[in-house]
Amino acid sequence: MGLDEALLEAPAPDPDEGAEAGAPPVTVRFYSWSPDTLSLGYFQRLVDVPPAAAFLGIEAPGVGPDTPLPSVVVRRLTGGGAIHHQGELTFSITTSLEHPLYRGHVEGSYERVHAAIASALAEAGVMSSPRAERTPASEAEGTGMCFHHSSPVDLIWNERKGVGSAQRRKGGRVLHHGSIKLSTTELETGVATVAGFASPGALAPLLRAAFERHFDVRLEPSVPTAAELEHAKAREAFFGSDEFLRRR
Amino acid sequence: MRPDDRKYTKAHEWVLLDGDVALFGITDFAVEELCNGNEGDLVYCDLPEEGRTLEAGETFGEIESVKAVADLNAPIGGVVLETNEAIEEHLEILSTDPFKKGWMVKIKPNNKNLDGLLTAGEYEAYVAEKAH
């Protein structure tokens, strides 16, 4: 999460130092989580996410001795609902809000990103489509989980939500988080999954190729800069700290 | 045409000087980017505590729509005197009246110089360019 924050807060490329003219650069990260982690949406209250409340020993509706617990709880920079990161491919996209992908209203940017994801999923044999006005079978009240609540632009298949997504817009830049499940989790029952991949990382090449096609970019393999790593290290503990988790 | 009694930022905030105080808010363009016409899409707005000192450009709050969290940035510096509590209960105000009832923060400015900000006309031209 600290690395995603570093990418979100990265300074704009300097044209005087050789930055290319044209569309701003796009950075895509693919990752999975170890150990399994529950991430809260930026504005979520702990009492609205029973497993997070139970993890911190807070009395809340639905919290009891049998409440399943994740290994770790963090709060994300992005909004939306909680996600149990287990058996999942997570990706982040960071770029300028001036990039054509993110210019205009938020809903339109989701439509463009989700069109790319749907294209990748189709190659994996999964036929997804925007929810529109349908009510997926994965909807569930009171869990606080992202995959149990959907909006019209969310991708669904088998009548269930299959891609969790949220954005943070800051200083003219955007951080876009996405999650795709290879299996359901104890906290995310009844959601859509992608079968047939040995590991979350095996799905990444399909997404990368689809992003390149749809975003009209070429994604070069890269590693974080020293400054980005330093930022991530400095913020490593913050996102799971009591101070940040109990902020709401 | 947006109100010409105030100045604007490229991040779509506005500031209105009124005697010894200044009001901050966000423009209809900012709301439209977050909601695309669905005023119910705004779900949360976090505003600063009274007494907090803000620097120009500093993040003074955050607003969440169904699919995005966006920072709110102070057009000028000063000390927070009051926040508009009505917004937190009725976020639709930001859609229906962003320039009057939708004010967010009242501050005592430490500098009333708004020269670095956009006039209404300049802001109109800026958002018109973004729309293309």
mmCIF file of N, CA, C and O in Angstrom, chain B residues 45-124:
data_model
loop_
_atom_site.group_PDB
_atom_site.id
_atom_site.type_symbol
_atom_site.label_atom_id
_atom_site.label_comp_id
_atom_site.label_asym_id
_atom_site.label_seq_id
_atom_site.Cartn_x
_atom_site.Cartn_y
_atom_site.Cartn_z
ATOM 1 N N CYS B 45 -18.264 13.070 3.184
ATOM 2 C CA CYS B 45 -17.389 14.236 3.057
ATOM 3 C C CYS B 45 -16.758 14.495 4.419
ATOM 4 O O CYS B 45 -17.456 14.586 5.426
ATOM 5 N N ASP B 46 -15.455 14.549 4.433
ATOM 6 C CA ASP B 46 -14.705 14.758 5.677
ATOM 7 C C ASP B 46 -14.109 16.164 5.648
ATOM 8 O O ASP B 46 -13.325 16.486 4.758
ATOM 9 N N LEU B 47 -14.492 17.004 6.603
ATOM 10 C CA LEU B 47 -14.030 18.392 6.634
ATOM 11 C C LEU B 47 -13.164 18.622 7.865
ATOM 12 O O LEU B 47 -13.246 17.871 8.834
ATOM 13 N N PRO B 48 -12.334 19.671 7.873
ATOM 14 C CA PRO B 48 -11.355 19.859 8.963
ATOM 15 C C PRO B 48 -11.993 20.360 10.255
ATOM 16 O O PRO B 48 -13.111 20.897 10.246
ATOM 17 N N GLU B 49 -11.256 20.181 11.328
ATOM 18 C CA GLU B 49 -11.735 20.685 12.627
ATOM 19 C C GLU B 49 -11.503 22.188 12.707
ATOM 20 O O GLU B 49 -10.556 22.722 12.127
ATOM 21 N N GLU B 50 -12.378 22.850 13.453
ATOM 22 C CA GLU B 50 -12.204 24.287 13.671
ATOM 23 C C GLU B 50 -10.882 24.540 14.388
ATOM 24 O O GLU B 50 -10.485 23.765 15.264
ATOM 25 N N GLY B 51 -10.227 25.611 14.015
ATOM 26 C CA GLY B 51 -8.952 25.961 14.627
ATOM 27 C C GLY B 51 -7.745 25.447 13.894
ATOM 28 O O GLY B 51 -6.616 25.872 14.174
ATOM 29 N N ARG B 52 -7.952 24.551 12.940
ATOM 30 C CA ARG B 52 -6.816 24.013 12.182
ATOM 31 C C ARG B 52 -6.250 25.086 11.244
ATOM 32 O O ARG B 52 -7.020 25.827 10.614
ATOM 33 N N THR B 53 -4.950 25.159 11.184
ATOM 34 C CA THR B 53 -4.293 26.095 10.266
ATOM 35 C C THR B 53 -3.999 25.393 8.945
ATOM 36 O O THR B 53 -3.399 24.315 8.934
ATOM 37 N N LEU B 54 -4.461 25.989 7.867
ATOM 38 C CA LEU B 54 -4.259 25.407 6.536
ATOM 39 C C LEU B 54 -3.277 26.248 5.741
ATOM 40 O O LEU B 54 -3.349 27.482 5.762
ATOM 41 N N GLU B 55 -2.381 25.575 5.040
ATOM 42 C CA GLU B 55 -1.506 26.259 4.086
ATOM 43 C C GLU B 55 -2.195 26.241 2.720
ATOM 44 O O GLU B 55 -2.986 25.333 2.431
ATOM 45 N N ALA B 56 -1.886 27.214 1.898
ATOM 46 C CA ALA B 56 -2.426 27.215 0.536
ATOM 47 C C ALA B 56 -1.999 25.933 -0.181
ATOM 48 O O ALA B 56 -0.840 25.558 -0.141
ATOM 49 N N GLY B 57 -2.961 25.260 -0.780
ATOM 50 C CA GLY B 57 -2.677 24.025 -1.504
ATOM 51 C C GLY B 57 -2.756 22.778 -0.641
ATOM 52 O O GLY B 57 -2.751 21.656 -1.161
ATOM 53 N N GLU B 58 -2.844 22.952 0.679
ATOM 54 C CA GLU B 58 -2.898 21.798 1.579
ATOM 55 C C GLU B 58 -4.261 21.090 1.485
ATOM 56 O O GLU B 58 -5.291 21.726 1.277
ATOM 57 N N THR B 59 -4.246 19.784 1.651
ATOM 58 C CA THR B 59 -5.500 19.038 1.666
ATOM 59 C C THR B 59 -6.273 19.354 2.947
ATOM 60 O O THR B 59 -5.761 19.174 4.035
ATOM 61 N N PHE B 60 -7.491 19.883 2.792
ATOM 62 C CA PHE B 60 -8.283 20.215 3.973
ATOM 63 C C PHE B 60 -9.411 19.224 4.229
ATOM 64 O O PHE B 60 -10.065 19.254 5.259
ATOM 65 N N GLY B 61 -9.648 18.328 3.299
ATOM 66 C CA GLY B 61 -10.710 17.351 3.488
ATOM 67 C C GLY B 61 -10.722 16.353 2.350
ATOM 68 O O GLY B 61 -9.874 16.402 1.446
ATOM 69 N N GLU B 62 -11.680 15.448 2.419
ATOM 70 C CA GLU B 62 -11.814 14.434 1.385
ATOM 71 C C GLU B 62 -13.292 14.208 1.114
ATOM 72 O O GLU B 62 -14.116 14.341 2.025
ATOM 73 N N ILE B 63 -13.592 13.859 -0.114
ATOM 74 C CA ILE B 63 -14.969 13.567 -0.468
ATOM 75 C C ILE B 63 -15.016 12.227 -1.177
ATOM 76 O O ILE B 63 -14.132 11.910 -1.979
ATOM 77 N N GLU B 64 -16.023 11.429 -0.849
ATOM 78 C CA GLU B 64 -16.123 10.097 -1.449
ATOM 79 C C GLU B 64 -17.420 9.974 -2.235
ATOM 80 O O GLU B 64 -18.493 10.323 -1.749
ATOM 81 N N SER B 65 -17.279 9.508 -3.458
ATOM 82 C CA SER B 65 -18.454 9.106 -4.227
ATOM 83 C C SER B 65 -18.465 7.586 -4.226
ATOM 84 O O SER B 65 -17.586 6.945 -3.640
ATOM 85 N N VAL B 66 -19.449 7.001 -4.887
ATOM 86 C CA VAL B 66 -19.583 5.548 -4.864
ATOM 87 C C VAL B 66 -18.301 4.854 -5.308
ATOM 88 O O VAL B 66 -17.928 3.813 -4.790
ATOM 89 N N LYS B 67 -17.561 5.444 -6.252
ATOM 90 C CA LYS B 67 -16.407 4.751 -6.808
ATOM 91 C C LYS B 67 -15.087 5.488 -6.681
ATOM 92 O O LYS B 67 -14.091 5.082 -7.270
ATOM 93 N N ALA B 68 -15.026 6.595 -5.945
ATOM 94 C CA ALA B 68 -13.749 7.303 -5.844
ATOM 95 C C ALA B 68 -13.690 8.192 -4.616
ATOM 96 O O ALA B 68 -14.708 8.744 -4.193
ATOM 97 N N VAL B 69 -12.500 8.323 -4.057
ATOM 98 C CA VAL B 69 -12.219 9.295 -3.003
ATOM 99 C C VAL B 69 -11.369 10.394 -3.622
ATOM 100 O O VAL B 69 -10.393 10.098 -4.311
ATOM 101 N N ALA B 70 -11.720 11.659 -3.384
ATOM 102 C CA ALA B 70 -10.950 12.774 -3.929
ATOM 103 C C ALA B 70 -10.566 13.731 -2.812
ATOM 104 O O ALA B 70 -11.353 13.981 -1.898
ATOM 105 N N ASP B 71 -9.345 14.259 -2.918
ATOM 106 C CA ASP B 71 -8.880 15.241 -1.940
ATOM 107 C C ASP B 71 -9.484 16.608 -2.219
ATOM 108 O O ASP B 71 -9.768 16.954 -3.366
ATOM 109 N N LEU B 72 -9.637 17.413 -1.153
ATOM 110 C CA LEU B 72 -10.079 18.796 -1.263
ATOM 111 C C LEU B 72 -8.901 19.667 -0.844
ATOM 112 O O LEU B 72 -8.331 19.453 0.230
ATOM 113 N N ASN B 73 -8.524 20.638 -1.663
ATOM 114 C CA ASN B 73 -7.315 21.416 -1.415
ATOM 115 C C ASN B 73 -7.646 22.886 -1.159
ATOM 116 O O ASN B 73 -8.501 23.468 -1.835
ATOM 117 N N ALA B 74 -6.959 23.467 -0.189
ATOM 118 C CA ALA B 74 -7.220 24.851 0.197
ATOM 119 C C ALA B 74 -6.687 25.811 -0.873
ATOM 120 O O ALA B 74 -5.495 25.792 -1.162
ATOM 121 N N PRO B 75 -7.537 26.673 -1.438
ATOM 122 C CA PRO B 75 -7.052 27.647 -2.431
ATOM 123 C C PRO B 75 -6.103 28.669 -1.823
ATOM 124 O O PRO B 75 -5.186 29.140 -2.492
ATOM 125 N N ILE B 76 -6.340 29.046 -0.558
ATOM 126 C CA ILE B 76 -5.454 29.972 0.154
ATOM 127 C C ILE B 76 -5.296 29.466 1.586
ATOM 128 O O ILE B 76 -6.050 28.596 2.033
ATOM 129 N N GLY B 77 -4.318 30.024 2.295
ATOM 130 C CA GLY B 77 -4.072 29.590 3.661
ATOM 131 C C GLY B 77 -4.888 30.375 4.678
ATOM 132 O O GLY B 77 -5.401 31.454 4.387
ATOM 133 N N GLY B 78 -4.992 29.825 5.893
ATOM 134 C CA GLY B 78 -5.712 30.506 6.960
ATOM 135 C C GLY B 78 -6.108 29.538 8.054
ATOM 136 O O GLY B 78 -5.738 28.364 8.031
ATOM 137 N N VAL B 79 -6.877 30.053 9.007
ATOM 138 C CA VAL B 79 -7.323 29.238 10.137
ATOM 139 C C VAL B 79 -8.808 28.921 9.972
ATOM 140 O O VAL B 79 -9.622 29.812 9.696
ATOM 141 N N VAL B 80 -9.157 27.664 10.145
ATOM 142 C CA VAL B 80 -10.542 27.228 9.977
ATOM 143 C C VAL B 80 -11.401 27.795 11.102
ATOM 144 O O VAL B 80 -11.135 27.566 12.289
ATOM 145 N N LEU B 81 -12.442 28.542 10.728
ATOM 146 C CA LEU B 81 -13.367 29.103 11.713
ATOM 147 C C LEU B 81 -14.609 28.234 11.857
ATOM 148 O O LEU B 81 -15.175 28.115 12.939
ATOM 149 N N GLU B 82 -15.035 27.647 10.764
ATOM 150 C CA GLU B 82 -16.312 26.925 10.762
ATOM 151 C C GLU B 82 -16.373 26.002 9.561
ATOM 152 O O GLU B 82 -15.771 26.302 8.526
ATOM 153 N N THR B 83 -17.078 24.883 9.706
ATOM 154 C CA THR B 83 -17.349 24.033 8.542
ATOM 155 C C THR B 83 -18.857 23.906 8.376
ATOM 156 O O THR B 83 -19.615 24.096 9.328
ATOM 157 N N ASN B 84 -19.279 23.602 7.182
ATOM 158 C CA ASN B 84 -20.701 23.510 6.878
ATOM 159 C C ASN B 84 -21.213 22.116 7.254
ATOM 160 O O ASN B 84 -21.117 21.179 6.472
ATOM 161 N N GLU B 85 -21.755 22.009 8.451
ATOM 162 C CA GLU B 85 -22.200 20.701 8.940
ATOM 163 C C GLU B 85 -23.358 20.150 8.124
ATOM 164 O O GLU B 85 -23.579 18.941 8.095
ATOM 165 N N ALA B 86 -24.107 21.033 7.487
ATOM 166 C CA ALA B 86 -25.258 20.562 6.700
ATOM 167 C C ALA B 86 -24.818 19.621 5.592
ATOM 168 O O ALA B 86 -25.552 18.700 5.213
ATOM 169 N N ILE B 87 -23.603 19.817 5.083
ATOM 170 C CA ILE B 87 -23.127 18.978 3.974
ATOM 171 C C ILE B 87 -23.000 17.521 4.391
ATOM 172 O O ILE B 87 -23.358 16.603 3.650
ATOM 173 N N GLU B 88 -22.503 17.316 5.607
ATOM 174 C CA GLU B 88 -22.228 15.941 6.023
ATOM 175 C C GLU B 88 -23.503 15.105 6.083
ATOM 176 O O GLU B 88 -23.474 13.894 5.872
ATOM 177 N N GLU B 89 -24.634 15.775 6.365
ATOM 178 C CA GLU B 89 -25.910 15.054 6.417
ATOM 179 C C GLU B 89 -26.645 15.104 5.076
ATOM 180 O O GLU B 89 -27.491 14.259 4.804
ATOM 181 N N HIS B 90 -26.340 16.118 4.288
ATOM 182 C CA HIS B 90 -27.083 16.306 3.031
ATOM 183 C C HIS B 90 -26.107 16.599 1.901
ATOM 184 O O HIS B 90 -26.013 17.727 1.407
ATOM 185 N N LEU B 91 -25.419 15.565 1.478
ATOM 186 C CA LEU B 91 -24.408 15.747 0.436
ATOM 187 C C LEU B 91 -25.004 16.213 -0.889
ATOM 188 O O LEU B 91 -24.295 16.766 -1.731
ATOM 189 N N GLU B 92 -26.313 16.017 -1.056
ATOM 190 C CA GLU B 92 -26.937 16.437 -2.310
ATOM 191 C C GLU B 92 -26.856 17.954 -2.490
ATOM 192 O O GLU B 92 -26.994 18.464 -3.610
ATOM 193 N N ILE B 93 -26.623 18.689 -1.392
ATOM 194 C CA ILE B 93 -26.458 20.145 -1.492
ATOM 195 C C ILE B 93 -25.335 20.479 -2.475
ATOM 196 O O ILE B 93 -25.404 21.462 -3.209
ATOM 197 N N LEU B 94 -24.311 19.653 -2.485
ATOM 198 C CA LEU B 94 -23.157 19.923 -3.366
ATOM 199 C C LEU B 94 -23.553 19.818 -4.833
ATOM 200 O O LEU B 94 -22.952 20.464 -5.688
ATOM 201 N N SER B 95 -24.555 19.004 -5.111
ATOM 202 C CA SER B 95 -25.036 18.881 -6.484
ATOM 203 C C SER B 95 -26.002 20.000 -6.836
ATOM 204 O O SER B 95 -25.962 20.551 -7.932
ATOM 205 N N THR B 96 -26.870 20.357 -5.882
ATOM 206 C CA THR B 96 -27.935 21.308 -6.200
ATOM 207 C C THR B 96 -27.484 22.761 -6.081
ATOM 208 O O THR B 96 -28.003 23.628 -6.780
ATOM 209 N N ASP B 97 -26.539 23.055 -5.195
ATOM 210 C CA ASP B 97 -26.154 24.451 -4.977
ATOM 211 C C ASP B 97 -24.688 24.544 -4.524
ATOM 212 O O ASP B 97 -24.402 24.981 -3.407
ATOM 213 N N PRO B 98 -23.737 24.140 -5.397
ATOM 214 C CA PRO B 98 -22.330 24.080 -4.966
ATOM 215 C C PRO B 98 -21.724 25.436 -4.645
ATOM 216 O O PRO B 98 -20.738 25.508 -3.906
ATOM 217 N N PHE B 99 -22.292 26.529 -5.172
ATOM 218 C CA PHE B 99 -21.657 27.852 -5.006
ATOM 219 C C PHE B 99 -22.238 28.670 -3.857
ATOM 220 O O PHE B 99 -21.697 29.709 -3.505
ATOM 221 N N LYS B 100 -23.364 28.256 -3.277
ATOM 222 C CA LYS B 100 -23.930 29.013 -2.148
ATOM 223 C C LYS B 100 -24.099 28.094 -0.938
ATOM 224 O O LYS B 100 -23.277 28.060 -0.039
ATOM 225 N N LYS B 101 -25.174 27.328 -0.919
ATOM 226 C CA LYS B 101 -25.410 26.446 0.234
ATOM 227 C C LYS B 101 -24.323 25.379 0.363
ATOM 228 O O LYS B 101 -24.148 24.790 1.420
ATOM 229 N N GLY B 102 -23.596 25.134 -0.724
ATOM 230 C CA GLY B 102 -22.585 24.078 -0.707
ATOM 231 C C GLY B 102 -21.211 24.525 -0.244
ATOM 232 O O GLY B 102 -20.232 23.793 -0.445
ATOM 233 N N TRP B 103 -21.121 25.708 0.384
ATOM 234 C CA TRP B 103 -19.799 26.094 0.908
ATOM 235 C C TRP B 103 -19.358 25.038 1.916
ATOM 236 O O TRP B 103 -20.171 24.418 2.600
ATOM 237 N N MET B 104 -18.057 24.833 1.992
ATOM 238 C CA MET B 104 -17.545 23.757 2.854
ATOM 239 C C MET B 104 -16.857 24.275 4.109
ATOM 240 O O MET B 104 -17.089 23.764 5.202
ATOM 241 N N VAL B 105 -15.982 25.264 3.926
ATOM 242 C CA VAL B 105 -15.148 25.717 5.040
ATOM 243 C C VAL B 105 -15.110 27.238 5.062
ATOM 244 O O VAL B 105 -15.004 27.876 4.007
ATOM 245 N N LYS B 106 -15.219 27.818 6.265
ATOM 246 C CA LYS B 106 -15.028 29.257 6.437
ATOM 247 C C LYS B 106 -13.713 29.442 7.183
ATOM 248 O O LYS B 106 -13.491 28.827 8.229
ATOM 249 N N ILE B 107 -12.830 30.270 6.627
ATOM 250 C CA ILE B 107 -11.521 30.474 7.266
ATOM 251 C C ILE B 107 -11.245 31.960 7.520
ATOM 252 O O ILE B 107 -11.859 32.823 6.895
ATOM 253 N N LYS B 108 -10.330 32.204 8.431
ATOM 254 C CA LYS B 108 -9.749 33.544 8.556
ATOM 255 C C LYS B 108 -8.463 33.499 7.738
ATOM 256 O O LYS B 108 -7.487 32.863 8.150
ATOM 257 N N PRO B 109 -8.439 34.148 6.580
ATOM 258 C CA PRO B 109 -7.263 34.001 5.693
ATOM 259 C C PRO B 109 -6.029 34.697 6.243
ATOM 260 O O PRO B 109 -6.138 35.741 6.875
ATOM 261 N N ASN B 110 -4.892 34.108 5.999
ATOM 262 C CA ASN B 110 -3.643 34.763 6.393
ATOM 263 C C ASN B 110 -3.107 35.642 5.281
ATOM 264 O O ASN B 110 -2.090 36.314 5.447
ATOM 265 N N ASN B 111 -3.793 35.603 4.151
ATOM 266 C CA ASN B 111 -3.387 36.416 3.011
ATOM 267 C C ASN B 111 -4.590 36.508 2.069
ATOM 268 O O ASN B 111 -5.133 35.487 1.657
ATOM 269 N N LYS B 112 -4.998 37.708 1.751
ATOM 270 C CA LYS B 112 -6.176 37.874 0.898
ATOM 271 C C LYS B 112 -5.819 38.037 -0.576
ATOM 272 O O LYS B 112 -6.664 38.383 -1.388
ATOM 273 N N ASN B 113 -4.574 37.781 -0.899
ATOM 274 C CA ASN B 113 -4.143 37.914 -2.285
ATOM 275 C C ASN B 113 -4.568 36.680 -3.086
ATOM 276 O O ASN B 113 -4.082 35.578 -2.840
ATOM 277 N N LEU B 114 -5.471 36.884 -4.024
ATOM 278 C CA LEU B 114 -5.962 35.769 -4.846
ATOM 279 C C LEU B 114 -5.402 35.825 -6.267
ATOM 280 O O LEU B 114 -5.925 35.165 -7.165
ATOM 281 N N ASP B 115 -4.346 36.572 -6.458
ATOM 282 C CA ASP B 115 -3.839 36.815 -7.815
ATOM 283 C C ASP B 115 -3.424 35.541 -8.550
ATOM 284 O O ASP B 115 -3.517 35.469 -9.762
ATOM 285 N N GLY B 116 -2.979 34.532 -7.811
ATOM 286 C CA GLY B 116 -2.508 33.319 -8.475
ATOM 287 C C GLY B 116 -3.622 32.371 -8.880
ATOM 288 O O GLY B 116 -3.369 31.326 -9.478
ATOM 289 N N LEU B 117 -4.848 32.742 -8.574
ATOM 290 C CA LEU B 117 -5.977 31.852 -8.868
ATOM 291 C C LEU B 117 -6.708 32.289 -10.134
ATOM 292 O O LEU B 117 -6.448 33.360 -10.684
ATOM 293 N N LEU B 118 -7.617 31.454 -10.597
ATOM 294 C CA LEU B 118 -8.295 31.705 -11.872
ATOM 295 C C LEU B 118 -9.544 32.563 -11.667
ATOM 296 O O LEU B 118 -10.299 32.350 -10.707
ATOM 297 N N THR B 119 -9.772 33.487 -12.586
ATOM 298 C CA THR B 119 -11.044 34.201 -12.592
ATOM 299 C C THR B 119 -12.115 33.236 -13.116
ATOM 300 O O THR B 119 -11.790 32.173 -13.678
ATOM 301 N N ALA B 120 -13.383 33.648 -12.993
ATOM 302 C CA ALA B 120 -14.468 32.795 -13.504
ATOM 303 C C ALA B 120 -14.273 32.537 -14.994
ATOM 304 O O ALA B 120 -14.466 31.408 -15.471
ATOM 305 N N GLY B 121 -13.891 33.576 -15.721
ATOM 306 C CA GLY B 121 -13.701 33.422 -17.161
ATOM 307 C C GLY B 121 -12.566 32.462 -17.488
ATOM 308 O O GLY B 121 -12.679 31.628 -18.393
ATOM 309 N N GLU B 122 -11.473 32.585 -16.747
ATOM 310 C CA GLU B 122 -10.329 31.694 -16.974
ATOM 311 C C GLU B 122 -10.697 30.250 -16.613
ATOM 312 O O GLU B 122 -10.296 29.298 -17.291
ATOM 313 N N TYR B 123 -11.471 30.108 -15.544
ATOM 314 C CA TYR B 123 -11.886 28.754 -15.144
ATOM 315 C C TYR B 123 -12.823 28.142 -16.197
ATOM 316 O O TYR B 123 -12.709 26.965 -16.527
ATOM 317 N N GLU B 124 -13.727 28.974 -16.718
ATOM 318 C CA GLU B 124 -14.628 28.490 -17.770
ATOM 319 C C GLU B 124 -13.817 27.936 -18.945
ATOM 320 O O GLU B 124 -14.114 26.862 -19.482
#
